[in-house]
Structures are given as C-alpha cells and as structure tokens.
GROMACS .gro file of C-alpha atoms in nm:
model
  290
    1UNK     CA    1   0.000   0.000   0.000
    2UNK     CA    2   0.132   0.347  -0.094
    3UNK     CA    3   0.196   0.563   0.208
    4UNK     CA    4  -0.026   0.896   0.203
    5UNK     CA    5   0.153   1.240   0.106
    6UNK     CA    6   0.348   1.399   0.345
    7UNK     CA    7   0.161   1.761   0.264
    8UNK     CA    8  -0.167   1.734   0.448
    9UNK     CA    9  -0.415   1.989   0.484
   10UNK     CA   10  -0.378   2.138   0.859
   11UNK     CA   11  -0.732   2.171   0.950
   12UNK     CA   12  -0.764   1.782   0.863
   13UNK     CA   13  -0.418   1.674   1.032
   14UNK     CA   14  -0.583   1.494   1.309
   15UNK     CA   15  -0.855   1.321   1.051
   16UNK     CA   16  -0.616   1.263   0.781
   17UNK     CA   17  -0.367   1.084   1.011
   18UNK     CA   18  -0.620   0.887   1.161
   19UNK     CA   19  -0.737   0.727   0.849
   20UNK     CA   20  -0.384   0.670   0.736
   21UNK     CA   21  -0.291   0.486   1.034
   22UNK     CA   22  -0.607   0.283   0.971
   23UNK     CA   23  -0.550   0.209   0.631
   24UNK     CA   24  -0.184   0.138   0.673
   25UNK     CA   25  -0.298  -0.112   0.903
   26UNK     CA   26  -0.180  -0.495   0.805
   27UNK     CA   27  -0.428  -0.647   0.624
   28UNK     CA   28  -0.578  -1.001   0.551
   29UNK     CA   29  -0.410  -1.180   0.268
   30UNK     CA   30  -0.766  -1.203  -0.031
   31UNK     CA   31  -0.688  -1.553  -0.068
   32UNK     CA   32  -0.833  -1.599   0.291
   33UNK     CA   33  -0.539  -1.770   0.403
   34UNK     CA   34  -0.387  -1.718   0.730
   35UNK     CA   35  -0.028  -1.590   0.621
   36UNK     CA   36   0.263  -1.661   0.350
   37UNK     CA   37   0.454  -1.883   0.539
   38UNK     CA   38   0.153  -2.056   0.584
   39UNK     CA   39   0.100  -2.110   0.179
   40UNK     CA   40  -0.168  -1.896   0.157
   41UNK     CA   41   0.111  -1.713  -0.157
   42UNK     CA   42   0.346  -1.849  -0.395
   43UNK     CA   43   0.640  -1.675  -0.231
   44UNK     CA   44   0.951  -1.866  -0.364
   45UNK     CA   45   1.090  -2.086  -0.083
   46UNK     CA   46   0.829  -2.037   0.162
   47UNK     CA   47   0.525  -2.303   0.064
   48UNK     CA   48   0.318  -2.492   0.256
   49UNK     CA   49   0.522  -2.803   0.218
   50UNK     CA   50   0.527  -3.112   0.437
   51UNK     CA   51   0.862  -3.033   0.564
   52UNK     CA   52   0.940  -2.649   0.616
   53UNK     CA   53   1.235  -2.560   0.363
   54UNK     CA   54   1.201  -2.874   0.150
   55UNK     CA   55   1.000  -2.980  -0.184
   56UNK     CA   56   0.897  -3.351  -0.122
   57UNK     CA   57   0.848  -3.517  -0.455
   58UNK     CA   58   0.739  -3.873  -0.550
   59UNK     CA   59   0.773  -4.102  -0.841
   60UNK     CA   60   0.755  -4.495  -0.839
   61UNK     CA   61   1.051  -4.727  -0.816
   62UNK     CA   62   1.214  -4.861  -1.038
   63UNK     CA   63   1.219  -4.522  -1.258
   64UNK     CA   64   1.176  -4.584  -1.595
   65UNK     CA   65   1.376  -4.449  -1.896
   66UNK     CA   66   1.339  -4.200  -2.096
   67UNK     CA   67   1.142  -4.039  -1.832
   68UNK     CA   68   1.471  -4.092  -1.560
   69UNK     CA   69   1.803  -4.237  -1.622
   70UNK     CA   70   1.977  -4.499  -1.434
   71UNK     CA   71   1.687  -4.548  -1.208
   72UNK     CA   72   1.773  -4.236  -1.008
   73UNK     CA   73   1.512  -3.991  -0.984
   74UNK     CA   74   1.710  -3.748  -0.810
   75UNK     CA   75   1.982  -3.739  -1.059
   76UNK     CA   76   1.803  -3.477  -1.270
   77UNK     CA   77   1.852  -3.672  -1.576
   78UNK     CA   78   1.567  -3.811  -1.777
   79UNK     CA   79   1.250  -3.594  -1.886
   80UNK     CA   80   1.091  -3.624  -1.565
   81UNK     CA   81   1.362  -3.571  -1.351
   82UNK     CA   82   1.441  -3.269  -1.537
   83UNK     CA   83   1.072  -3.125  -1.521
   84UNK     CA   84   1.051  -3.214  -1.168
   85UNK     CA   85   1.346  -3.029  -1.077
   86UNK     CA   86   1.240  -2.709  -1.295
   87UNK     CA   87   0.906  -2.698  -1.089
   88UNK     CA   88   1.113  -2.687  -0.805
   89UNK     CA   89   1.346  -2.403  -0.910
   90UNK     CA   90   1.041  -2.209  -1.039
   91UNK     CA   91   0.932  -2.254  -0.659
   92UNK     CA   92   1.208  -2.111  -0.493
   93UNK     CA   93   1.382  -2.485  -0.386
   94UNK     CA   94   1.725  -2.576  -0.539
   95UNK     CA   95   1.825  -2.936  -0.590
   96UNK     CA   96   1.966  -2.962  -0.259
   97UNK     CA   97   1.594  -2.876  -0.096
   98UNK     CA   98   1.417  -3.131  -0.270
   99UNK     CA   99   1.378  -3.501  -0.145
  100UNK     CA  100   1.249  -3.773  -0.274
  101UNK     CA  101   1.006  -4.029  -0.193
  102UNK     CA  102   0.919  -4.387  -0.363
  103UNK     CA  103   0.528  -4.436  -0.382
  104UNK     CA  104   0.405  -4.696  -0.635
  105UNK     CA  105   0.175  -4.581  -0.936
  106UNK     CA  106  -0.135  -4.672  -0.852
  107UNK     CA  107  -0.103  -4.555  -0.477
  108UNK     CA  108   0.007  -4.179  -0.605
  109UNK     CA  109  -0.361  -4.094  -0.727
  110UNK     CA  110  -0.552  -4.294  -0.490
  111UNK     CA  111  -0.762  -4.170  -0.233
  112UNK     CA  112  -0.590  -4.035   0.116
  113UNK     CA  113  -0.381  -3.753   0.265
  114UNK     CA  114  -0.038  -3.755   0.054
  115UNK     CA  115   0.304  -3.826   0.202
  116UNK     CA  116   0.445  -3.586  -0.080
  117UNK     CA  117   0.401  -3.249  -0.177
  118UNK     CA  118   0.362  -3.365  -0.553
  119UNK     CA  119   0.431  -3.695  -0.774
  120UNK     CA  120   0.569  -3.754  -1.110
  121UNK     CA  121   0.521  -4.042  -1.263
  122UNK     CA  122   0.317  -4.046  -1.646
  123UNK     CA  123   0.061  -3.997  -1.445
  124UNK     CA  124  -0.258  -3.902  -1.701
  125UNK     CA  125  -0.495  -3.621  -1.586
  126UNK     CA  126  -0.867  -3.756  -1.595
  127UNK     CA  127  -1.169  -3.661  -1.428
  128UNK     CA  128  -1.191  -4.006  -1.225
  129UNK     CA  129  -0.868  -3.922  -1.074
  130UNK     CA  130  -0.968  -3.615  -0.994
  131UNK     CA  131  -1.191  -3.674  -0.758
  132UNK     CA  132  -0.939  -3.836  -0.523
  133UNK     CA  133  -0.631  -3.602  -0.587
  134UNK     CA  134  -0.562  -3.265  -0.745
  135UNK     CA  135  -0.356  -3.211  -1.126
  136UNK     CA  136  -0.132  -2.936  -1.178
  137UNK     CA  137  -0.134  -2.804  -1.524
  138UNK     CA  138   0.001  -3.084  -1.788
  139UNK     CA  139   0.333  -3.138  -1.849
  140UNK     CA  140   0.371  -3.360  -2.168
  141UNK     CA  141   0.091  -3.405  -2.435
  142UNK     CA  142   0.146  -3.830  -2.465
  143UNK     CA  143  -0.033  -4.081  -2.672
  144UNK     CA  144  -0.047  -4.432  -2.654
  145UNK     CA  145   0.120  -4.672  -2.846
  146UNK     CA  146   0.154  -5.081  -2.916
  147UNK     CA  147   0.440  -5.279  -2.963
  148UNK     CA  148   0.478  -5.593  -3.027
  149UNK     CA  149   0.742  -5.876  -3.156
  150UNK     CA  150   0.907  -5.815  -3.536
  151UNK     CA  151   0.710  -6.077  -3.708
  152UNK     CA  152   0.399  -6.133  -3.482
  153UNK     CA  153   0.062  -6.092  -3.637
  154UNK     CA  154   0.025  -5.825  -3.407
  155UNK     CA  155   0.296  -5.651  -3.565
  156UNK     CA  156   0.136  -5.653  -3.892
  157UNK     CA  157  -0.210  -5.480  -3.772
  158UNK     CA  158  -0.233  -5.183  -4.019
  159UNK     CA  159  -0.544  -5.066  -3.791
  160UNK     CA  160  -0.775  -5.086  -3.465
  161UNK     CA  161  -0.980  -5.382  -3.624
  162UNK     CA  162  -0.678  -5.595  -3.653
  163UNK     CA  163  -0.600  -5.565  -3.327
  164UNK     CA  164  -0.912  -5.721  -3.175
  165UNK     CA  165  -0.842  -6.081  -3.195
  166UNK     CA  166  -0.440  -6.044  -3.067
  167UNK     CA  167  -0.397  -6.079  -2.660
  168UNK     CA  168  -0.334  -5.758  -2.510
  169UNK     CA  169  -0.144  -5.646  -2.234
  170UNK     CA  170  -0.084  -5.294  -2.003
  171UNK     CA  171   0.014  -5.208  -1.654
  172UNK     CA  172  -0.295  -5.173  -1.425
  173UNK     CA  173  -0.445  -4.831  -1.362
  174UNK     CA  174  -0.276  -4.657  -1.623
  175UNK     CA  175  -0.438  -4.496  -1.964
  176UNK     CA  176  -0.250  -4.803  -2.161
  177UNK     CA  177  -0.522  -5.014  -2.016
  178UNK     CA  178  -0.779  -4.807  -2.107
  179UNK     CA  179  -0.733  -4.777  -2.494
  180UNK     CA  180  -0.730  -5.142  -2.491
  181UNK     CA  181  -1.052  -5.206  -2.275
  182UNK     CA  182  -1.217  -4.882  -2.417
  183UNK     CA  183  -1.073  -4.813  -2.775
  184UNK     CA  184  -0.930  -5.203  -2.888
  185UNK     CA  185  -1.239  -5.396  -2.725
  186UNK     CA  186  -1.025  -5.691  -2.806
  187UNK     CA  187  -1.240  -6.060  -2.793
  188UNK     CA  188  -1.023  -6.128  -2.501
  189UNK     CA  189  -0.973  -5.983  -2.185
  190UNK     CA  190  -0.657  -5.757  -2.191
  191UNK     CA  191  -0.381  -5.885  -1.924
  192UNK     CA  192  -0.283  -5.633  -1.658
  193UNK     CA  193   0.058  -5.640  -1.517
  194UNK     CA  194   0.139  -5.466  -1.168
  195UNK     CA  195   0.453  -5.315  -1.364
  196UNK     CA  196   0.532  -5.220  -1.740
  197UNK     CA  197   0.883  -5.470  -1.675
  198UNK     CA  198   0.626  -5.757  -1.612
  199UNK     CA  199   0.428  -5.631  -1.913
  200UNK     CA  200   0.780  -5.613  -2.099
  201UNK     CA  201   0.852  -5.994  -2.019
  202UNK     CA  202   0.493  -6.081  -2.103
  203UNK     CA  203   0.579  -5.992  -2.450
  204UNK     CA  204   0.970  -6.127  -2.441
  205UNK     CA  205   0.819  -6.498  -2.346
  206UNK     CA  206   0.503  -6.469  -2.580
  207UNK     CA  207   0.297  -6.471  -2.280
  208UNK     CA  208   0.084  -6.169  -2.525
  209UNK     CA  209   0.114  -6.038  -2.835
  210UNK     CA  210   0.138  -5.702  -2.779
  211UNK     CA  211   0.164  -5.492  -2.516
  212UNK     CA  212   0.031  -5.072  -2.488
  213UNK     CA  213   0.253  -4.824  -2.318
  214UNK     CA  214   0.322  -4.456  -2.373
  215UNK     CA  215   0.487  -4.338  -2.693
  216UNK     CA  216   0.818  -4.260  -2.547
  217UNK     CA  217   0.864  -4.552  -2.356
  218UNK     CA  218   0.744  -4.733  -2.692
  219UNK     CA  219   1.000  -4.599  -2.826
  220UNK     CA  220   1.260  -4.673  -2.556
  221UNK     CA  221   1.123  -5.040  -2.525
  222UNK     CA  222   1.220  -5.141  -2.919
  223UNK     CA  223   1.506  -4.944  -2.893
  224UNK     CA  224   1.728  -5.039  -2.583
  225UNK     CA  225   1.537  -5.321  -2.413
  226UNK     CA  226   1.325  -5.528  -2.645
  227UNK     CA  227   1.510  -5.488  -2.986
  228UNK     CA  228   1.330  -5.742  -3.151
  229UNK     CA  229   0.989  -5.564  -3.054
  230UNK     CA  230   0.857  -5.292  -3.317
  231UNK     CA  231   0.584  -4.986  -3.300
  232UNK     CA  232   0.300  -5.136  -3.452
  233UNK     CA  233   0.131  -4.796  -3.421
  234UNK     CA  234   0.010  -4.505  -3.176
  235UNK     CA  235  -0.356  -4.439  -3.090
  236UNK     CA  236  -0.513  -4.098  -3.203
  237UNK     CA  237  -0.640  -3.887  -2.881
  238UNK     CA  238  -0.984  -3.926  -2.758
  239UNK     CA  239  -1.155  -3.633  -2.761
  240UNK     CA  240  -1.128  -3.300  -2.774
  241UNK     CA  241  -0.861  -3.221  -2.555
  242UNK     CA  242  -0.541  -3.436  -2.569
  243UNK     CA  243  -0.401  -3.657  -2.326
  244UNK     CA  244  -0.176  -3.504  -2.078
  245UNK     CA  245   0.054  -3.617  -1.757
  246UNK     CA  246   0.034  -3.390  -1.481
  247UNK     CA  247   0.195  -3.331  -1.097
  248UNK     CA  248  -0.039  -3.546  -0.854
  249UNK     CA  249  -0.094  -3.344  -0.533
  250UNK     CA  250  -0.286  -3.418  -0.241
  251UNK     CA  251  -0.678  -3.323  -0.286
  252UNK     CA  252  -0.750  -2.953  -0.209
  253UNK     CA  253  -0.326  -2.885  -0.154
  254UNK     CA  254  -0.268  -2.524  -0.115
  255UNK     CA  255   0.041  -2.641  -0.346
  256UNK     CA  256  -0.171  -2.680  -0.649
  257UNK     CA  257  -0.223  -2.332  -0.811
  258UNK     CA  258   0.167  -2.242  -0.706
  259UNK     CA  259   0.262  -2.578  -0.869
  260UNK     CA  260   0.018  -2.511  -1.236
  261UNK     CA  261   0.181  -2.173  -1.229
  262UNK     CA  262   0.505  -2.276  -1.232
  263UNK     CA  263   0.430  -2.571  -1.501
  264UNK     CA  264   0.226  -2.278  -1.687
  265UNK     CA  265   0.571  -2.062  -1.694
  266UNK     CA  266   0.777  -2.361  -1.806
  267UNK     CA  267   0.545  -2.403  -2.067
  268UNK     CA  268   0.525  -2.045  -2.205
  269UNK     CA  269   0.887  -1.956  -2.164
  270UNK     CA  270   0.962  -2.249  -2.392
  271UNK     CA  271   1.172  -2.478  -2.101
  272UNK     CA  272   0.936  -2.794  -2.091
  273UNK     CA  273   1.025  -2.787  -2.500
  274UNK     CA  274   1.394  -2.815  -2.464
  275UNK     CA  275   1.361  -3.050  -2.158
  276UNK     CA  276   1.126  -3.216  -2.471
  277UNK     CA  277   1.373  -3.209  -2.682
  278UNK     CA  278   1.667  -3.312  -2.515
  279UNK     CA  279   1.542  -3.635  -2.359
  280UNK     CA  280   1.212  -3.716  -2.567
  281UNK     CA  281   1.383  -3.654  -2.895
  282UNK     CA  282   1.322  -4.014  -3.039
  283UNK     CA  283   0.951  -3.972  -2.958
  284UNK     CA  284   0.879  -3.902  -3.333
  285UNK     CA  285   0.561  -3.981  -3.520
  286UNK     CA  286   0.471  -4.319  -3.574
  287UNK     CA  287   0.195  -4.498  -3.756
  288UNK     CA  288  -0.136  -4.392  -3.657
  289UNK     CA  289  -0.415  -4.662  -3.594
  290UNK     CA  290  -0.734  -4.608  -3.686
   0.00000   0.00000   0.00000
C-alpha cells in the first residue's frame, strides 16, 4: 500500500492521520489464508510443504527411462527428472531442498492424505482421478502406443480392427489399459501387469502379443530393451482435448495453483520444450491406428 503524502491539509491533520494509520494497518491476505509462510502465496521458498524448507516429490521405483536415467530420480537426468526439478526451481527450492520419496503408481492418485508435496510419474490427468487427488497443469501431451514382436501378427495390424483378436497387455491403472478395454475392445480380456517390466517380459516370453505403453517408452522399449519388438502404431487422442501427464498433489493442496503456475511458466517460456527435446527426442511420429 502506498503511504499517504506527506503535505496534508492542517485543518484535517488529526482526521487525515487517523485514516492513514487505519488504512496502513496490516491487512488479511484475499486468498483468505492465514499468512505466506503458511502457503496462503506463492512466495519462492516459503510453501506450505510437508517439511518447512524442502520440496517432497514422489515417483515410483524402479524409474523408468526416458522419463529418468539410471533409475535415479534425483539425478536430474531423464525428462521427468528434469521437469521435476524445474518446478522446483520455479518454486524457490534448489536441488539440494528437494527429497524424494518412492510411492508406487497406482497408490500416487488414490484416495488419502499424501506423504508428498507432488508426484511424477506419467501420471494421465482424468476426471476419475480427480476426484481423489488434485492435477497441476500438464506437463507432456502423450499418446499411446503398441508394440509388439518383429514378425507377430500383431505386428502386422495396419489398424484398430486388426488388433481385436491379438492378446493384449498394459500395466494396471494406467491410460495403456484403457485404450485397450475402451478403444481395442479386443475378444479377449486384456492382461494387466502390476509393472510395465512384467508387461515387458509378457511380450519377451510370448505370454501376449502385444503390449500398450506410452509413446516414449514405446519408443525406448524397441530401442534399448526389447530390440526385436517394433511400433506397430500409436492411438489418435480421444476427444477434444489431448491426453496429458500432470503433478499429482494431495486433494485440495494449497500447493496446487503455485505448482500449475510454475508448469504454466515452463510451458510459455519455452523450457518444458527443450527439456522435450533433449530427452524425448526419439519420440517421433509413428503410424497412426485407426
């Protein structure tokens, strides 16, 4: 507030400083919340976090490439290492004030108080989710995509159709799953694995014939882990809006509007594209199934 002019009227000196002692007063913060260092502002360094001075941040273990290298979350290499630790400077916490915190995929979006202040983990933004946990603004626009063995009549399926009569398999809980069960409708029930590295040596030991993940880690599969396994094809987005990962937070966090903000600036000042291109590159197009 802007002090009031030093030049006041005489006759009014007693009034005048009255009303400016008044209005100088402290006042509430509009969000209604009971002080910064409470979270009730974005001040950099000073959120509501679970502990005071430190960003706690989640992801599931192991850590998957290309989205973290080596299995090492906290080594701030990999595409979600890197965005996670660009939140975090855009909140006022250097490397050395964030820890971080193993919870499995499935638990990060389910119902009940968080142990973190946000996870990271390919986690897609729906509208079921959301009514156990809160999104940040997305991260990374993703589609889905199947691979399956070189050679395997899933590998030759030029569309959705000729996927319906292949065994299908996906992690449990994730969007992979879904396109099967909502967008395949294959004649037999898709497999769900409790981990995409049991869904990986599903396909290895011909336990399916293909297997849905994201299209990075499609990408990542056929070319590092499974190199006899090929793209057979992404899914188009269903919709209007597309697919998108974004930060889980605890339902109704104070975090979440500092947290979109910061993703928001990433975004617009063109960081979550290099972090993009620099460990998504191979992530090009691939066929699309229709």
């Amino acid at each position: 507030m802007h002090p009031a002019p030093r030049s006041l009227r005489r006759a009014a000196a007693a009034v005048v400083l009255l009303a400016t002692a008044v209005s100088c007063a402290p006042q509430p913060e509009a969000s209604g919340g009971p002080s910064a260092s409470a979270g009730s502002t974005c001040d950099k360094g000073k959120l509501a976090t679970r502990t005071s001075g430190t960003l706690t941040i989640a992801t599931d273990q192991p850590a998957y490439e290309p989205w973290f290298e080596d299995d090492d979350p906290a080594g701030g290499k990999g595409f979600e290492s890197a965005v996670a630790y660009a939140v975090a400077e855009r909140l006022g916490y250097g490397k050395d004030k964030v820890a971080w915190q193993t919870v499995p995929f499935n638990k990060a979006f389910a119902p009940g108080e968080k142990t973190f202040d946000f996870d990271i983990n390919q986690v897609s933004i729906s509208e079921e989710r959301k009514k156990a946990v809160d999104f940040s603004s997305g991260y990374y626009d993703v589609r889905q995509a199947v691979v399956a063995l070189k050679g395997s009549k899933a590998a030759k399926a030029k569309s959705i159709a000729d996927l319906k009569d292949v065994s299908l398999g996906a992690q449990v809980g994730t969007t992979s799953l879904d396109y099967i069960n909502d967008v395949v409708r294959p004649t037999r029930a898709a497999a769900a694995y409790g981990k995409n590295d049991q869904a990986k040596s599903a396909l290895k030991n011909g336990q399916v014939d293909a297997i849905v993940v994201d299209l990075p880690t499609a990408f990542y599969i056929t070319g590092a882990e499974v190199t006899d396994a090929t793209i057979v094809g992404q899914f188009e987005n269903q919709g209007g809006t597309p697919e998108q990962f974004g930060l889980v937070l605890d339902r109704g966090s104070a975090l979440t509007s500092c947290v979109s903000r910061a993703v928001d600036a990433l975004r617009e000042d063109g960081t979550l594209a290099r972090i993009e291109q620099r460990w998504l590159s191979d992530a090009v197009d691939a066929p699309v199934l229709k």
